[in-house]
Every structure is written in C-alpha cells, then in structure tokens.
Coordinates of C-alpha atoms and ligand atoms in Angstrom, one line a residue:
M253 CA 26.1 -14.4 -61.1
R254 CA 22.5 -15.1 -61.9
A255 CA 20.1 -12.2 -62.1
V256 CA 16.3 -12.0 -62.5
V257 CA 15.1 -8.9 -64.3
T258 CA 11.3 -8.3 -64.0
G259 CA 10.1 -6.0 -66.8
G260 CA 13.3 -7.0 -68.7
A261 CA 11.6 -6.6 -72.1
G262 CA 10.8 -3.0 -71.5
F263 CA 12.8 0.1 -72.4
V264 CA 15.1 0.3 -69.3
G265 CA 14.9 -3.5 -68.7
S266 CA 16.3 -4.5 -72.0
W267 CA 19.3 -2.2 -71.5
V268 CA 19.8 -3.7 -68.1
C269 CA 19.6 -7.3 -69.4
E270 CA 22.2 -6.4 -72.1
A271 CA 24.6 -4.8 -69.6
L272 CA 24.3 -7.7 -67.2
L273 CA 25.1 -10.2 -70.0
D274 CA 28.0 -8.0 -71.0
S275 CA 29.3 -8.3 -67.4
G276 CA 29.2 -12.1 -67.6
A277 CA 26.0 -12.7 -65.7
E278 CA 23.3 -15.1 -66.5
V279 CA 19.9 -13.4 -66.9
V280 CA 16.3 -14.6 -66.5
C281 CA 13.9 -12.0 -67.9
L282 CA 10.3 -12.1 -66.6
D283 CA 7.9 -10.0 -68.6
N284 CA 4.2 -10.1 -69.6
L285 CA 4.8 -7.6 -72.5
L286 CA 2.1 -5.3 -71.2
T287 CA 4.1 -2.2 -72.2
G288 CA 7.3 -3.9 -73.4
A289 CA 8.1 -5.8 -76.6
A290 CA 9.8 -9.1 -77.4
A291 CA 11.7 -7.2 -80.1
N292 CA 13.6 -5.3 -77.3
V293 CA 15.3 -8.5 -76.3
A294 CA 15.2 -10.3 -79.7
G295 CA 18.9 -9.8 -80.1
L296 CA 19.6 -11.5 -76.7
R297 CA 17.5 -14.6 -77.4
G298 CA 20.4 -16.6 -79.0
D299 CA 22.6 -16.1 -76.0
P300 CA 22.7 -19.2 -73.8
A301 CA 23.1 -17.0 -70.7
F302 CA 19.8 -15.3 -71.5
L303 CA 16.3 -16.7 -70.8
F304 CA 13.0 -15.0 -71.5
E305 CA 9.9 -16.1 -69.7
H306 CA 6.5 -14.6 -70.5
C307 CA 4.7 -14.2 -67.2
D308 CA 2.8 -11.7 -65.0
V309 CA 4.9 -10.9 -61.9
A310 CA 1.7 -9.8 -60.1
E311 CA 0.3 -13.3 -60.6
G312 CA 3.5 -14.9 -59.1
C313 CA 5.4 -16.1 -62.2
T314 CA 5.1 -19.7 -60.8
S315 CA 4.9 -21.7 -64.0
R316 CA 7.0 -24.9 -64.3
A317 CA 9.2 -23.2 -66.8
V318 CA 9.9 -20.3 -64.5
R319 CA 10.5 -22.5 -61.5
A320 CA 13.0 -24.6 -63.6
A321 CA 14.8 -21.5 -64.7
L322 CA 15.2 -20.3 -61.1
R323 CA 16.2 -23.6 -59.6
P324 CA 20.0 -23.2 -60.1
G325 CA 19.8 -20.2 -57.8
V326 CA 19.5 -16.4 -57.9
D327 CA 22.0 -13.8 -56.8
L328 CA 20.2 -10.6 -57.8
V329 CA 16.5 -9.6 -58.4
L330 CA 16.0 -6.3 -60.2
H331 CA 12.3 -5.4 -60.1
L332 CA 11.5 -3.1 -63.0
A333 CA 8.1 -4.6 -64.0
S334 CA 5.5 -1.7 -64.1
P335 CA 4.0 0.6 -66.7
A336 CA 6.0 3.8 -66.4
S337 CA 4.7 6.3 -68.9
P338 CA 1.8 8.4 -67.7
V339 CA -0.2 7.4 -70.8
D340 CA 0.5 3.7 -70.1
Y341 CA -0.4 3.8 -66.4
L342 CA -3.5 5.8 -67.0
E343 CA -4.6 3.2 -69.5
H344 CA -3.6 0.3 -67.2
P345 CA -4.4 1.7 -63.7
I346 CA -5.2 -1.6 -62.0
E347 CA -2.3 -3.5 -63.6
T348 CA 0.0 -0.7 -62.4
L349 CA -1.2 -1.0 -58.8
D350 CA -0.8 -4.7 -59.0
A351 CA 2.7 -4.5 -60.4
G352 CA 3.8 -2.2 -57.6
S353 CA 2.1 -4.2 -54.8
R354 CA 1.6 -7.9 -55.7
G355 CA 4.5 -7.8 -58.2
T356 CA 6.9 -6.2 -55.7
R357 CA 5.8 -8.9 -53.2
T358 CA 6.6 -11.7 -55.7
A359 CA 10.0 -10.2 -56.5
L360 CA 10.9 -9.7 -52.8
E361 CA 9.8 -13.2 -51.9
L362 CA 12.0 -14.6 -54.7
A363 CA 15.0 -12.6 -53.4
D364 CA 14.4 -13.6 -49.8
E365 CA 14.0 -17.3 -50.7
H366 CA 17.4 -17.2 -52.5
G367 CA 19.2 -14.9 -50.2
A368 CA 19.7 -12.6 -53.2
R369 CA 20.2 -8.8 -53.5
F370 CA 17.0 -7.1 -54.4
V371 CA 16.6 -3.7 -56.1
L372 CA 13.3 -1.9 -56.5
A373 CA 13.1 0.5 -59.5
S374 CA 11.2 3.3 -57.8
T375 CA 10.6 6.7 -59.2
S376 CA 10.9 10.4 -58.8
E377 CA 7.1 10.3 -58.9
V378 CA 7.1 9.4 -55.2
Y379 CA 7.9 13.1 -54.7
G380 CA 4.7 14.0 -56.5
D381 CA 4.5 17.7 -57.4
P382 CA 7.5 18.6 -55.3
Q383 CA 7.8 21.6 -53.0
V384 CA 11.5 21.0 -52.4
H385 CA 13.9 21.6 -55.2
P386 CA 16.1 19.9 -56.2
Q387 CA 14.6 16.7 -54.6
T388 CA 16.7 15.0 -51.9
E389 CA 16.0 11.5 -50.7
D390 CA 14.8 12.7 -47.3
Y391 CA 11.9 14.7 -48.9
W392 CA 8.6 12.9 -48.2
G393 CA 6.8 14.2 -51.3
N394 CA 3.6 15.9 -52.2
V395 CA 1.3 13.2 -53.7
S396 CA -2.4 13.0 -54.1
S397 CA -3.6 9.6 -53.0
V398 CA -6.7 9.8 -55.2
G399 CA -5.6 11.8 -58.3
P400 CA -5.2 10.0 -61.7
R401 CA -1.4 9.7 -61.2
S402 CA -1.9 8.0 -57.8
V403 CA -2.1 4.6 -59.4
Y404 CA 1.6 4.9 -60.2
D405 CA 2.8 7.1 -57.4
E406 CA 1.1 5.2 -54.6
S407 CA 2.0 1.8 -56.0
K408 CA 5.6 2.8 -56.1
R409 CA 5.3 4.2 -52.6
F410 CA 3.8 1.0 -51.4
G411 CA 6.6 -0.9 -53.1
E412 CA 9.1 1.2 -51.2
A413 CA 7.3 0.5 -47.9
L414 CA 7.2 -3.2 -48.7
T415 CA 10.9 -3.2 -49.6
A416 CA 11.8 -1.4 -46.4
G417 CA 9.6 -3.8 -44.5
Y418 CA 11.3 -6.9 -45.9
R419 CA 14.7 -5.4 -45.1
R420 CA 13.6 -4.7 -41.5
A421 CA 11.6 -7.8 -40.8
R422 CA 13.4 -10.5 -42.8
G423 CA 16.9 -9.0 -43.2
T424 CA 16.6 -9.1 -47.0
D425 CA 19.4 -7.3 -48.8
A426 CA 16.9 -5.0 -50.4
G427 CA 17.4 -1.5 -51.7
I428 CA 15.4 1.2 -53.4
V429 CA 16.5 3.5 -56.3
R430 CA 14.4 6.4 -57.4
I431 CA 14.8 6.8 -61.1
F432 CA 14.3 10.2 -62.7
N433 CA 13.1 10.7 -66.3
T434 CA 15.2 8.5 -68.5
Y435 CA 15.2 8.5 -72.3
G436 CA 16.9 6.8 -75.2
P437 CA 16.6 4.1 -78.0
R438 CA 13.9 1.5 -77.6
M439 CA 11.3 3.8 -76.1
R440 CA 8.0 3.2 -77.9
A441 CA 7.2 6.0 -80.4
H442 CA 3.7 6.2 -79.0
D443 CA 4.4 5.6 -75.3
G444 CA 3.4 9.3 -74.7
R445 CA 6.5 10.4 -72.9
V446 CA 8.0 13.7 -73.8
V447 CA 11.2 12.6 -75.7
P448 CA 9.8 9.9 -78.0
T449 CA 6.6 11.9 -78.6
F450 CA 8.5 15.1 -79.7
V451 CA 11.1 13.1 -81.7
R452 CA 8.3 11.1 -83.5
Q453 CA 6.4 14.4 -84.2
A454 CA 9.5 16.2 -85.4
L455 CA 10.5 13.4 -87.8
A456 CA 7.0 13.4 -89.3
D457 CA 7.0 17.3 -89.5
E458 CA 3.9 17.3 -87.2
P459 CA 3.4 19.9 -84.5
L460 CA 5.1 19.3 -81.2
T461 CA 2.5 19.0 -78.5
V462 CA 3.8 21.1 -75.6
A463 CA 1.7 20.8 -72.5
G464 CA 0.7 24.3 -71.2
D465 CA 3.2 27.0 -71.7
G466 CA 6.1 24.5 -71.4
S467 CA 7.6 26.2 -68.4
Q468 CA 7.5 23.0 -66.3
T469 CA 10.8 21.3 -66.0
R470 CA 12.3 17.8 -66.2
S471 CA 15.9 16.5 -65.9
L472 CA 16.6 13.9 -68.5
C473 CA 19.1 11.0 -68.1
Y474 CA 20.4 9.0 -71.0
V475 CA 19.6 5.3 -70.5
E476 CA 23.2 4.0 -70.6
D477 CA 24.1 6.4 -67.7
L478 CA 21.0 5.3 -65.7
V479 CA 21.8 1.6 -66.2
A480 CA 25.4 2.1 -65.0
G481 CA 24.0 3.7 -61.8
L482 CA 21.4 0.9 -61.3
L483 CA 24.0 -1.8 -61.6
A484 CA 26.5 0.0 -59.3
F485 CA 23.7 0.2 -56.8
A486 CA 22.9 -3.5 -57.3
D487 CA 26.5 -4.3 -56.6
S488 CA 26.4 -2.5 -53.3
H489 CA 24.4 -3.4 -50.2
H490 CA 23.0 0.1 -49.9
P491 CA 19.4 0.2 -48.7
G492 CA 18.5 3.5 -50.5
P493 CA 16.4 5.2 -51.3
M494 CA 18.9 6.7 -53.7
N495 CA 18.1 9.1 -56.5
L496 CA 19.5 8.2 -60.0
G497 CA 19.1 10.8 -62.7
N498 CA 20.8 13.6 -64.6
P499 CA 20.5 16.9 -62.7
H500 CA 20.6 18.9 -66.0
E501 CA 17.2 20.6 -65.8
L502 CA 15.3 21.7 -68.8
T503 CA 11.9 23.3 -69.4
V504 CA 9.6 21.3 -71.7
A505 CA 9.7 24.3 -74.1
Q506 CA 13.5 23.9 -74.3
I507 CA 13.2 20.2 -74.9
A508 CA 10.9 20.9 -77.8
E509 CA 13.3 23.5 -79.3
D510 CA 16.3 21.1 -78.9
V511 CA 14.4 18.3 -80.6
I512 CA 13.4 20.5 -83.5
R513 CA 17.0 21.6 -83.9
A514 CA 18.4 18.0 -83.6
T515 CA 16.0 16.6 -86.2
G516 CA 16.2 19.7 -88.6
S517 CA 12.4 19.6 -88.5
A518 CA 10.1 22.2 -89.9
S519 CA 7.5 21.3 -87.1
P520 CA 5.8 24.1 -85.3
V521 CA 5.0 24.0 -81.6
E522 CA 1.4 23.6 -80.5
Q523 CA 0.2 24.2 -77.0
V524 CA -2.1 21.4 -75.5
E525 CA -3.7 21.1 -72.2
R526 CA -1.5 20.2 -69.2
P527 CA -2.3 16.8 -67.7
V528 CA -4.0 16.8 -64.3
D529 CA -1.4 17.0 -61.4
D530 CA 1.5 17.3 -63.9
P531 CA 4.5 18.1 -61.7
G532 CA 5.7 21.6 -62.2
M533 CA 9.4 20.9 -61.6
R534 CA 11.7 18.0 -61.2
C535 CA 15.4 17.7 -60.6
P536 CA 17.4 15.1 -58.7
D537 CA 19.9 15.9 -56.0
I538 CA 22.4 13.0 -56.7
S539 CA 24.9 13.8 -54.0
L540 CA 24.2 10.4 -52.3
A541 CA 24.8 8.4 -55.5
R542 CA 28.0 10.4 -56.2
T543 CA 29.3 9.7 -52.7
E544 CA 28.2 6.1 -52.2
L545 CA 28.6 4.8 -55.7
G546 CA 31.1 7.3 -57.3
W547 CA 28.4 7.5 -60.0
E548 CA 27.3 10.4 -62.1
P549 CA 25.8 10.7 -65.6
R550 CA 28.3 11.2 -68.4
V551 CA 26.2 11.6 -71.6
P552 CA 25.3 15.3 -72.2
W553 CA 21.7 15.9 -73.2
L554 CA 22.4 17.0 -76.8
D555 CA 24.6 13.9 -77.4
G556 CA 22.0 11.5 -75.9
L557 CA 19.3 13.3 -77.9
A558 CA 21.3 12.8 -81.2
R559 CA 21.7 9.1 -80.5
T560 CA 18.0 8.8 -79.8
V561 CA 17.0 10.7 -82.9
S562 CA 19.3 8.5 -85.0
W563 CA 17.7 5.4 -83.6
F564 CA 14.2 6.6 -84.3
R565 CA 15.3 7.6 -87.8
S566 CA 16.7 4.2 -88.5
R567 CA 13.5 2.6 -87.3
S568 CA 11.3 4.7 -89.4
R569 CA 13.5 3.9 -92.5
G570 CA 13.1 0.2 -91.6
A571 CA 9.4 0.5 -91.4
A572 CA 9.1 2.4 -94.7
Ligands
NAD163 P1 8.5 0.1 -69.8 O1 7.0 0.3 -69.9 O2 9.2 0.3 -71.1 O3 8.9 -1.2 -69.2 C1 8.2 -1.9 -68.2 C2 8.2 -3.4 -68.5 O4 7.5 -4.0 -67.4 C3 7.5 -3.7 -69.8 O5 8.3 -4.6 -70.5 C4 6.2 -4.4 -69.3 O6 5.7 -5.3 -70.2 C5 6.7 -5.0 -68.0 N1 5.6 -5.3 -67.1 C6 4.6 -4.5 -66.6 N2 3.8 -5.1 -65.8 C7 4.3 -6.3 -65.6 C8 3.9 -7.5 -64.9 N3 2.8 -7.4 -64.0 N4 4.6 -8.6 -65.0 C9 5.7 -8.7 -65.8 N5 6.1 -7.6 -66.6 C10 5.4 -6.5 -66.5 O7 9.0 1.2 -68.8 P2 10.5 1.7 -68.4 O8 10.6 3.1 -68.8 O9 11.5 0.7 -69.0 O10 10.5 1.6 -66.9 C11 11.1 0.4 -66.2 C12 11.0 0.6 -64.7 O11 11.7 1.8 -64.3 C13 9.6 0.8 -64.2 O12 9.4 0.2 -62.9 C14 9.5 2.3 -64.0 O13 8.5 2.7 -63.0 C15 10.9 2.7 -63.6 N6 11.2 4.1 -63.9 C16 11.4 4.4 -65.2 C17 11.6 5.8 -65.5 C18 11.9 6.2 -66.9 O14 12.0 7.4 -67.1 N7 12.1 5.4 -67.9 C19 11.6 6.7 -64.5 C20 11.3 6.3 -63.2 C21 11.1 5.0 -62.9
UDP164 N1 4.7 16.6 -72.2 C1 4.4 17.4 -73.2 N2 4.0 17.0 -74.4 C2 3.9 15.6 -74.7 C3 4.3 14.7 -73.6 C4 4.7 15.2 -72.4 O1 4.5 18.7 -73.0 O2 3.5 15.2 -75.8 C5 5.2 17.1 -70.9 C6 4.4 16.6 -69.7 O3 3.2 17.3 -69.5 C7 5.4 16.8 -68.6 C8 6.7 16.5 -69.3 O4 6.5 16.7 -70.7 O5 5.3 18.1 -68.1 C9 7.3 15.1 -69.0 O6 6.2 14.2 -69.3 P1 6.5 12.6 -69.5 O7 5.2 12.0 -69.8 O8 7.6 12.3 -70.3 O9 7.0 12.2 -68.0 P2 6.5 12.5 -66.5 O10 7.7 13.2 -65.9 O11 5.4 13.4 -66.5 O12 6.3 11.2 -65.9

C-alpha cells in the first residue's frame, strides 16, 4: 500500500503518516510547511518507507523529485493540506482558498490518474453557524459566503463539490469526511485554537482568554481517535460525507475550567471579544460512522487533555 498524504507535516497529518507507517504502508508526505513543521515528521524521516517532499499542492507538486516518488504507483490519496485554525486561515486567506480549490484538484487528479482511493479532509465548518443540532450529514449548513471565515468554509465546500464531481464524472473512488474539532500533541502552542491556547496560557499562569461569555460549545475529539476513523473511512469505498468527531459537547467556559484543573494553574479567566461569525454550537451526529465503519471515539476528554498537557509540559521543559 502506497499512500500520499498532503499536509502530512501538520498536526493531524503527522499522526496520519505515523499510523499508516505502523500499518505497513509506504507514505509520501507532501507539505509546503505553511502551518506545519518539519519537526512533526522528524521522527519518521529515517524510515525507508517514508518520504517527505516540500511542495505546494496548489501549485501542482510536479517537481522531478515528486514525480519520481509517485512513479511506483499510489493506492490512497489523503488530502489534508490546508490551514485549519481560524487564526491561520485569517492570516493566509488566499492560500486557504487555493489549498481547497487548486490543491484539491491536484490531489483528485493524482488519485484519478493512479486509480487510487481519495479522501478529502473536510470540516464541520461547512455547517457554518448551524441551526440544526447536533449536525447530521444531510444538513446543508448556514454559511456566509463573504464573511471572514468564508475563505475556509467556502474553500472546503468547493473541495466537497469537486470531490463529488470527480466521483460522478470520472468514477474516482473519492470520499469526504467532515472532521470536527480535534486536539492533541503537536498542535502549535500559538496556532490560536482553543485547546493549545488555553493549555499554553495555563502553563504560563497567564489569563485564559475566553471569547464572549464562553457559553458557545465545541465537541472535542482526541487526535488518535480521529485518525482511526479517518483510516477506517479510507479503507472503505464510502463516498461520504461522513462526520468524524467526538459528540461529547462542552462549553468554552467548561473547557477553560478543565484546563485550569488539569494543569493545576493559578490562571484567572479573562473575557475577550467573540470572533466575527464564531459558531454558537457544534456537535457531530456520528450515527453514520458508527454504522458504516463501526467507529467511535474512545479517549475521554479529560484523559486526552491530560496527555496533551503532558506533551506541552515536556516541550516547555525542553525549550527552557
Ligand atoms: P495544520 O495546519 O496543522 O496542518 C495543515 C498542513 O497542511 C500543514 O502542515 C501545512 O503546512 C500544510 N499545507 C497547507 N497548505 C498547503 C499547500 N498548499 N500545499 C502543501 N501543504 C500545505 O492543520 P490540522 O489541524 O492538522 O488540519 C489538517 C486538515 O484537517 C485540514 O485540511 C483541516 O481543514 C482538516 N480539519 C482539521 C480539524 C482539526 O480540528 N484539527 C477540524 C476540521 C478539519
Ligand atoms: N476560543 C476562545 N479563546 C481562545 C481561542 C478560541 O474562547 O483563545 C473559542 C472560539 O471563540 C470558539 C471556540 O473557542 O468559540 C473554538 O475555537 P477554535 O479556534 O479552537 O476552533 P473553531 O471551532 O472556532 O474553528
């Protein structure tokens, strides 16, 4: 089995590469390191079954080195390349639109050319600020096409349309997963997402920046659980869209409280302004994944949080 993982040097991508290698696959990781880090896959670089190529998937990744790496054939293309944190995609709006549009096209062409299975890492953001709760896959969403988050939401929605189009028009074995908020080791301390931000702040005894009154909700999935679902979906021929996430729903205020307790921090909570169009609630209905893949998350929130805190602690000790 030879797999191509775009965005493989990112948070989720690096866990995917590792899991694929553990399953005996060969892995070609394509990443331009826009929001990822070579350090995330440094431990894999010595493995002869692993190849890292620095390239921009929106520009085609057509260098001689990449072409040579892909020549022996490809069985699976996992398209994860895209900024994912609101802070990142607001800082890189055009790159985000390109990753979801031109990048998805590159990855689909690659899968089509090799007769490979294709998986698009889409997102719960396609539901926007949802008016249906929990979110089922048949909900069409509530998304602004011109608001600040649209660079991410609409690029993923376009990526979904492109994926469905290739499946229909070309018969590509292409499928879509909608990933809900995922957390764990290897998130960047400054990527702006709620878990790494609160953990970093708590470990530094700084105030935890809760947006608004903290009553908005998210449902947080530990990364190992998410990756197991992603690979089970890749192993199937399911077209999706399929939600992958942990339905355990928490308010942001509760997340802050849990992080303070898990770190033993003396940090206070400080209210900051809510981002524009910040979704008010989010929780996946995962009935489809349960039925079709026999998958469900196993790591409870407080266990995953403890693992994440311990990773961030060991990193800050290393940096000190
Ligand atoms: P991340 O920012 O850590 O990883 C994204 C990776 O893609 C980075 O390594 C980045 O350098 C790379 N990349 C970006 N643009 C690229 C391009 N044009 N060419 C090549 N590489 C490029 O983010 P993540 O949290 O690991 O997310 C991975 C994927 O999963 C994304 O597609 C994201 O939309 C999706 N997703 C993640 C979550 C989550 O909670 N982590 C939720 C929903 C969807
Ligand atoms: N959030 C917060 N403080 C922070 C970062 C995020 O209160 O320092 C809130 C954010 O407003 C949102 C939730 O946490 O309501 C999840 O934000 P995140 O950026 O992790 O992901 P999103 O689900 O918005 O993409």
